[in-house]
Amino acid sequence: MTEPARFDRGHTDDLMTFLAASPSPYHAVATAAERLEKAGFRQVAETDAWDGTSGGKYVLRGGAIVAWYVPEGAAPHTPFRIVGAHTDSPNLRVKPLPDSGAHGWRQVAVEIYGGPLLNSWLDRDLGLAGRLTLRDGSTRLVNVDRPLLRVPQLAIHLDRSVTADGLKLDKQRHMQPVWGLGNDVRDGDLIAFLEETAGIPAGEVTGWDLMTHSVEPPAYLGRDRELLAGPRMDNLLSVHAGTAALAAVASSSSQPASIPVLAAFDHEENGSQSDTGADGPLLGNVLERSVFARGGSYEDRARAFAGTVCLSSDTGHAVHPNYAERHDPTHHPRVNGGPILKVNVNNRYATDGSGRAEFTAACEAADVPFQSFVSNNSMPCGTTIGPITAARHGIRTVDIGVAILSMHSARELCGADDPFLLANALTAFLER
C-alpha cells in the first residue's frame, strides 16, 4: 500500500534514531551534544572561566544538558528564550548490590524508578545501559542493547484470580529480572560482565548508574503508519525536538533577537530535586554566568530574567478511545492534531493567559495547529518542570507538549506527525 501524502517524516525518522541511541539520560545528553557539535556548538566546563564570545555553547552535567546560542552583538541584558525538557523516564534501576537469585535462577536486583506501568515491563526483552564510574573518577557509558534480562510473569495456571481480580504486582518481590542460570550467586558478576563489555580492566569500576530498557526498536504503526510506537518518548521526544530547534536557529542566516536555550534536566520523574534536576541550580547558574561573561551586572541579570520566557515541553495525555470518561469532557487532544497547551489553575502547570498568547504566536508563525489540555476535575493532575522553573527563577513559563497514549509504559504511542509539528513550533518560539 502506498503511504498517503502527509508531513515530512524525516524528522520522525530522526527521532526514532535518537530514541534508539538514548537508552539512559547519560546517553541522551551525549547524543544531543553530538548533534549540537555538528551545528557549531562547543562544550564549556563549569570549572573554567567563561568568556562573552558569541556562538553556541553547552554544559553537560550527568544526565542534564544546558545549551545556548549567543547572537552577534547580544547585550548583557538580552533576555533568554528557553525550551525546557527532561531526559529521564520511569524504569527499573540496578541496586548497589546487584547480584541475586534463587532456585537455580540468576537475577539482578533492581529498584523502581519513577512511576512506571509495571505490567509493561513483564515478559519483555530488556537491555542494560547507563554510566560506569572508574577508580580515577572518570565515567564511561555502557549499553548492552540486546536481550539480556527479562521479568517473567507468573503463569495464569498458578494465579487463576488474575482474570477476576486483575494483575497485582509487588514491587519488591515480582519485578526482579532474570539473566541466567546458576545455583551460586557471586558478588561482582554483573559489573564484571559490564567491564568486559565496555573494554574496561577488571576491578576498575567502583560506581554505577544503570537501568533497563526495552530492546525493541521504535516503529511506525497502523494501516497508514500514522502512529509511532517507541520507548522513552516521555520525554526524549521533547529533548529531540528542542535540540533540533536550537540547532536550526543557530544555523539560520538571521540572528535571533533573544538568546535561545535548551535546558534538558534529569530526575523529573521523581521530583526534580537534584543537582541535575529542574529544582537544582544548574539552569540559573548557566544563565547568570552567561550574563556576567558578557560584562553584565546584577541589574543586567534582573533585566534579562524579567524578559525571559520558557516553554516547558513534556508529553501529555491524548484522549484514550477505551477510557474517554477519564478525560475532561470538552478537552480531547488527539494524536496528529498538533502540540498541546497544558493548563491547570492550581499551578500543576505554569501556563496562564499571557503564556497562551506566547505559544499561540509561535504556532501561528510556524503554521502549526495546537490543542488545549486540562485534566478531568475528578482526576488528580500531573505536573512538570514548568512550575518549578517559574518559581525557582522567576521566569515566565508555559507548559506544552505532545499528546500520547501509554504514558510511563516501557513502550509509548504518539502520532507520527506530532514530533515534526512540535519541533517547528519550538523553532518559531526560539526565533521570536
XYZ file of C-alpha atoms in Angstrom, residues 139-415:
277
model
C 32.986 7.877 33.608
C 32.169 5.578 30.702
C 28.853 4.976 29.010
C 27.765 1.379 28.553
C 24.899 -0.038 26.528
C 24.079 -3.718 26.297
C 21.468 -3.345 23.578
C 20.432 -6.973 23.236
C 18.080 -9.291 25.114
C 19.868 -9.656 28.440
C 17.186 -9.586 31.133
C 13.531 -10.460 31.480
C 10.914 -10.067 34.227
C 8.854 -13.256 33.801
C 5.161 -13.075 34.590
C 3.532 -15.806 36.649
C 1.597 -18.289 34.509
C -2.177 -17.978 34.766
C -2.355 -21.622 35.886
C -0.612 -20.547 39.132
C -2.773 -17.468 39.704
C -6.336 -18.048 38.493
C -7.508 -14.946 40.370
C -5.743 -12.650 37.916
C -8.672 -12.960 35.495
C -11.259 -11.808 38.024
C -9.224 -9.536 40.311
C -6.643 -8.132 37.897
C -2.877 -8.321 37.996
C -1.331 -7.317 41.316
C 2.417 -6.791 41.408
C 4.621 -6.366 44.452
C 7.455 -4.001 43.522
C 9.985 -5.846 45.671
C 9.099 -9.490 45.051
C 7.746 -9.568 41.498
C 9.910 -7.167 39.483
C 13.390 -8.697 39.802
C 14.596 -9.756 36.318
C 16.401 -12.987 35.493
C 19.558 -13.000 33.390
C 20.872 -16.543 33.600
C 21.088 -19.852 35.389
C 23.217 -20.993 38.283
C 22.959 -22.102 41.888
C 25.793 -19.901 43.157
C 25.311 -16.146 43.219
C 28.704 -14.469 43.024
C 29.061 -10.850 44.080
C 30.531 -8.746 41.306
C 29.346 -10.871 38.375
C 27.171 -8.203 36.760
C 29.753 -5.441 36.990
C 32.494 -7.798 35.782
C 30.316 -8.599 32.765
C 29.818 -4.893 32.045
C 33.537 -4.164 32.435
C 34.276 -6.819 29.853
C 31.525 -5.489 27.570
C 32.846 -1.910 27.788
C 36.503 -2.907 27.456
C 37.363 -1.742 30.977
C 40.062 -3.560 33.018
C 38.653 -5.845 35.703
C 38.102 -4.188 39.057
C 38.233 -0.603 37.755
C 34.513 0.141 38.084
C 33.667 1.420 41.556
C 30.307 3.121 40.882
C 27.388 2.729 38.511
C 24.092 4.263 37.438
C 22.438 1.523 35.401
C 18.910 0.951 34.130
C 16.908 -1.424 31.992
C 15.460 -0.608 28.584
C 13.337 -2.413 26.040
C 15.479 -3.552 23.114
C 12.537 -3.498 20.701
C 13.282 -0.612 18.318
C 10.865 2.276 17.645
C 8.477 1.577 14.775
C 5.702 3.118 12.735
C 2.334 1.552 13.486
C -1.061 1.415 11.829
C -2.516 0.812 8.385
C -1.073 4.043 7.040
C 1.822 4.210 9.501
C 0.316 7.325 11.037
C 1.390 6.298 14.574
C 4.768 5.896 16.226
C 5.446 3.321 18.954
C 8.634 3.506 20.954
C 10.336 3.821 24.332
C 11.096 6.916 26.414
C 9.026 9.341 24.347
C 8.218 10.850 27.756
C 10.287 12.909 27.409
C 13.031 12.320 24.832
C 10.543 13.361 22.152
C 10.820 16.907 23.544
C 14.601 16.691 24.067
C 14.999 15.710 20.420
C 12.664 18.458 19.195
C 14.394 21.063 21.357
C 17.828 20.002 20.133
C 16.688 20.197 16.516
C 15.078 23.611 17.091
C 18.155 25.101 18.786
C 20.472 23.768 16.066
C 18.169 25.202 13.371
C 18.095 28.672 14.962
C 21.862 28.679 15.474
C 22.412 27.671 11.830
C 19.997 30.251 10.413
C 21.290 33.198 8.405
C 19.195 35.582 10.547
C 20.212 36.247 14.147
C 17.560 35.782 16.860
C 16.619 38.812 18.959
C 16.895 36.811 22.196
C 19.324 34.126 23.372
C 17.828 30.678 22.578
C 18.401 27.988 25.201
C 17.784 24.247 25.555
C 17.600 23.010 29.148
C 17.107 19.243 29.439
C 17.102 18.077 33.056
C 17.339 14.713 34.798
C 15.153 13.395 37.644
C 11.827 14.947 36.621
C 10.122 11.618 37.220
C 10.979 11.655 40.928
C 10.620 15.327 41.832
C 13.497 17.197 40.110
C 15.359 17.738 43.391
C 18.969 17.084 42.438
C 21.986 18.949 41.096
C 20.888 17.930 37.581
C 17.149 18.418 38.137
C 15.000 21.428 37.338
C 14.743 22.232 41.053
C 18.533 22.478 41.272
C 20.771 25.477 40.484
C 22.068 24.365 37.088
C 19.905 26.494 34.784
C 20.125 29.616 36.920
C 23.897 29.299 37.189
C 24.309 28.957 33.430
C 22.056 31.904 32.604
C 23.705 34.153 35.198
C 27.215 33.243 34.112
C 26.262 33.964 30.508
C 25.125 37.466 31.547
C 28.232 38.134 33.614
C 30.576 36.727 30.939
C 29.243 39.417 28.592
C 30.163 42.112 31.094
C 26.751 42.295 32.745
C 25.857 43.408 36.241
C 23.222 42.112 38.655
C 20.904 44.733 37.169
C 21.515 43.243 33.699
C 20.783 39.801 35.090
C 17.479 41.003 36.553
C 16.511 42.690 33.272
C 17.378 39.576 31.260
C 15.368 37.268 33.528
C 12.391 39.622 33.547
C 12.161 39.380 29.753
C 12.786 35.625 29.582
C 10.166 33.057 28.547
C 10.387 29.269 28.928
C 8.364 26.639 27.082
C 8.305 23.576 29.327
C 7.806 20.798 26.783
C 6.651 17.421 28.056
C 4.250 14.766 26.868
C 0.567 14.893 27.802
C -2.463 12.652 27.575
C -4.246 12.090 24.277
C -7.880 11.101 24.653
C -7.991 7.327 25.125
C -10.635 5.574 22.994
C -11.287 2.972 25.689
C -11.321 5.341 28.663
C -12.752 8.622 27.356
C -14.571 9.181 30.666
C -11.194 9.709 32.379
C -10.638 12.883 30.338
C -12.229 16.307 30.587
C -15.437 16.112 28.521
C -14.681 19.235 26.464
C -10.912 18.840 26.054
C -9.978 15.809 23.979
C -6.481 16.211 22.498
C -5.939 13.899 19.554
C -2.728 12.497 18.149
C -1.520 14.226 14.986
C -3.580 17.249 15.990
C -0.510 19.306 16.817
C 1.159 20.109 20.148
C -0.915 20.672 23.272
C -1.080 23.678 25.581
C -1.385 22.366 29.148
C -3.410 24.345 31.678
C -4.151 23.796 35.376
C -5.439 26.644 37.529
C -3.864 25.055 40.634
C -0.424 25.567 39.089
C 0.379 21.944 38.382
C 1.170 23.505 35.011
C 2.612 27.024 34.768
C 0.525 28.263 31.811
C -1.560 31.409 32.183
C -3.331 33.652 29.659
C -0.188 35.520 28.642
C 1.569 32.198 28.188
C -1.212 31.006 25.924
C -0.738 34.149 23.816
C 3.014 33.468 23.628
C 2.505 29.907 22.429
C -0.260 30.939 20.031
C 2.089 33.430 18.386
C 4.799 30.776 17.949
C 2.362 28.255 16.440
C 0.900 30.861 14.094
C 4.376 31.866 12.947
C 5.162 28.199 12.228
C 1.718 27.489 10.714
C 1.286 24.721 13.300
C -2.123 23.786 14.802
C -2.312 23.290 18.558
C -4.750 21.886 21.095
C -5.609 22.587 24.741
C -5.391 20.103 27.595
C -6.885 20.225 31.092
C -7.436 17.321 33.456
C -10.839 15.981 34.414
C -11.788 17.766 37.658
C -12.327 14.397 39.315
C -8.808 13.189 38.470
C -5.513 14.360 40.014
C -3.354 16.362 37.613
C 0.273 15.523 36.966
C 2.970 18.168 36.887
C 6.173 19.059 35.041
C 9.326 21.128 35.342
C 7.224 24.173 34.358
C 6.035 25.366 37.805
C 9.463 24.578 39.270
C 11.234 26.670 36.631
C 8.810 29.550 37.057
C 9.080 29.611 40.851
C 12.808 28.981 41.182
C 13.993 31.533 38.623
C 11.097 33.985 38.355
C 10.801 33.150 34.661
C 7.507 33.282 32.779
C 6.831 29.660 31.843
C 4.313 27.921 29.576
C 3.608 24.175 29.700
C 3.197 22.459 26.349
C 3.944 19.079 24.772
C 2.741 16.270 22.539
C -0.314 14.131 23.267
C 0.475 10.416 23.635
C -1.063 7.166 24.865
C 0.511 4.619 27.245
C 2.446 7.260 29.188
C 5.024 5.681 31.541
C 4.820 2.373 29.719
C 8.008 0.689 28.571
C 6.667 1.456 25.100
C 4.552 4.548 24.407
C 2.462 5.700 21.437
C 2.165 9.052 19.655
C 1.115 10.426 16.293
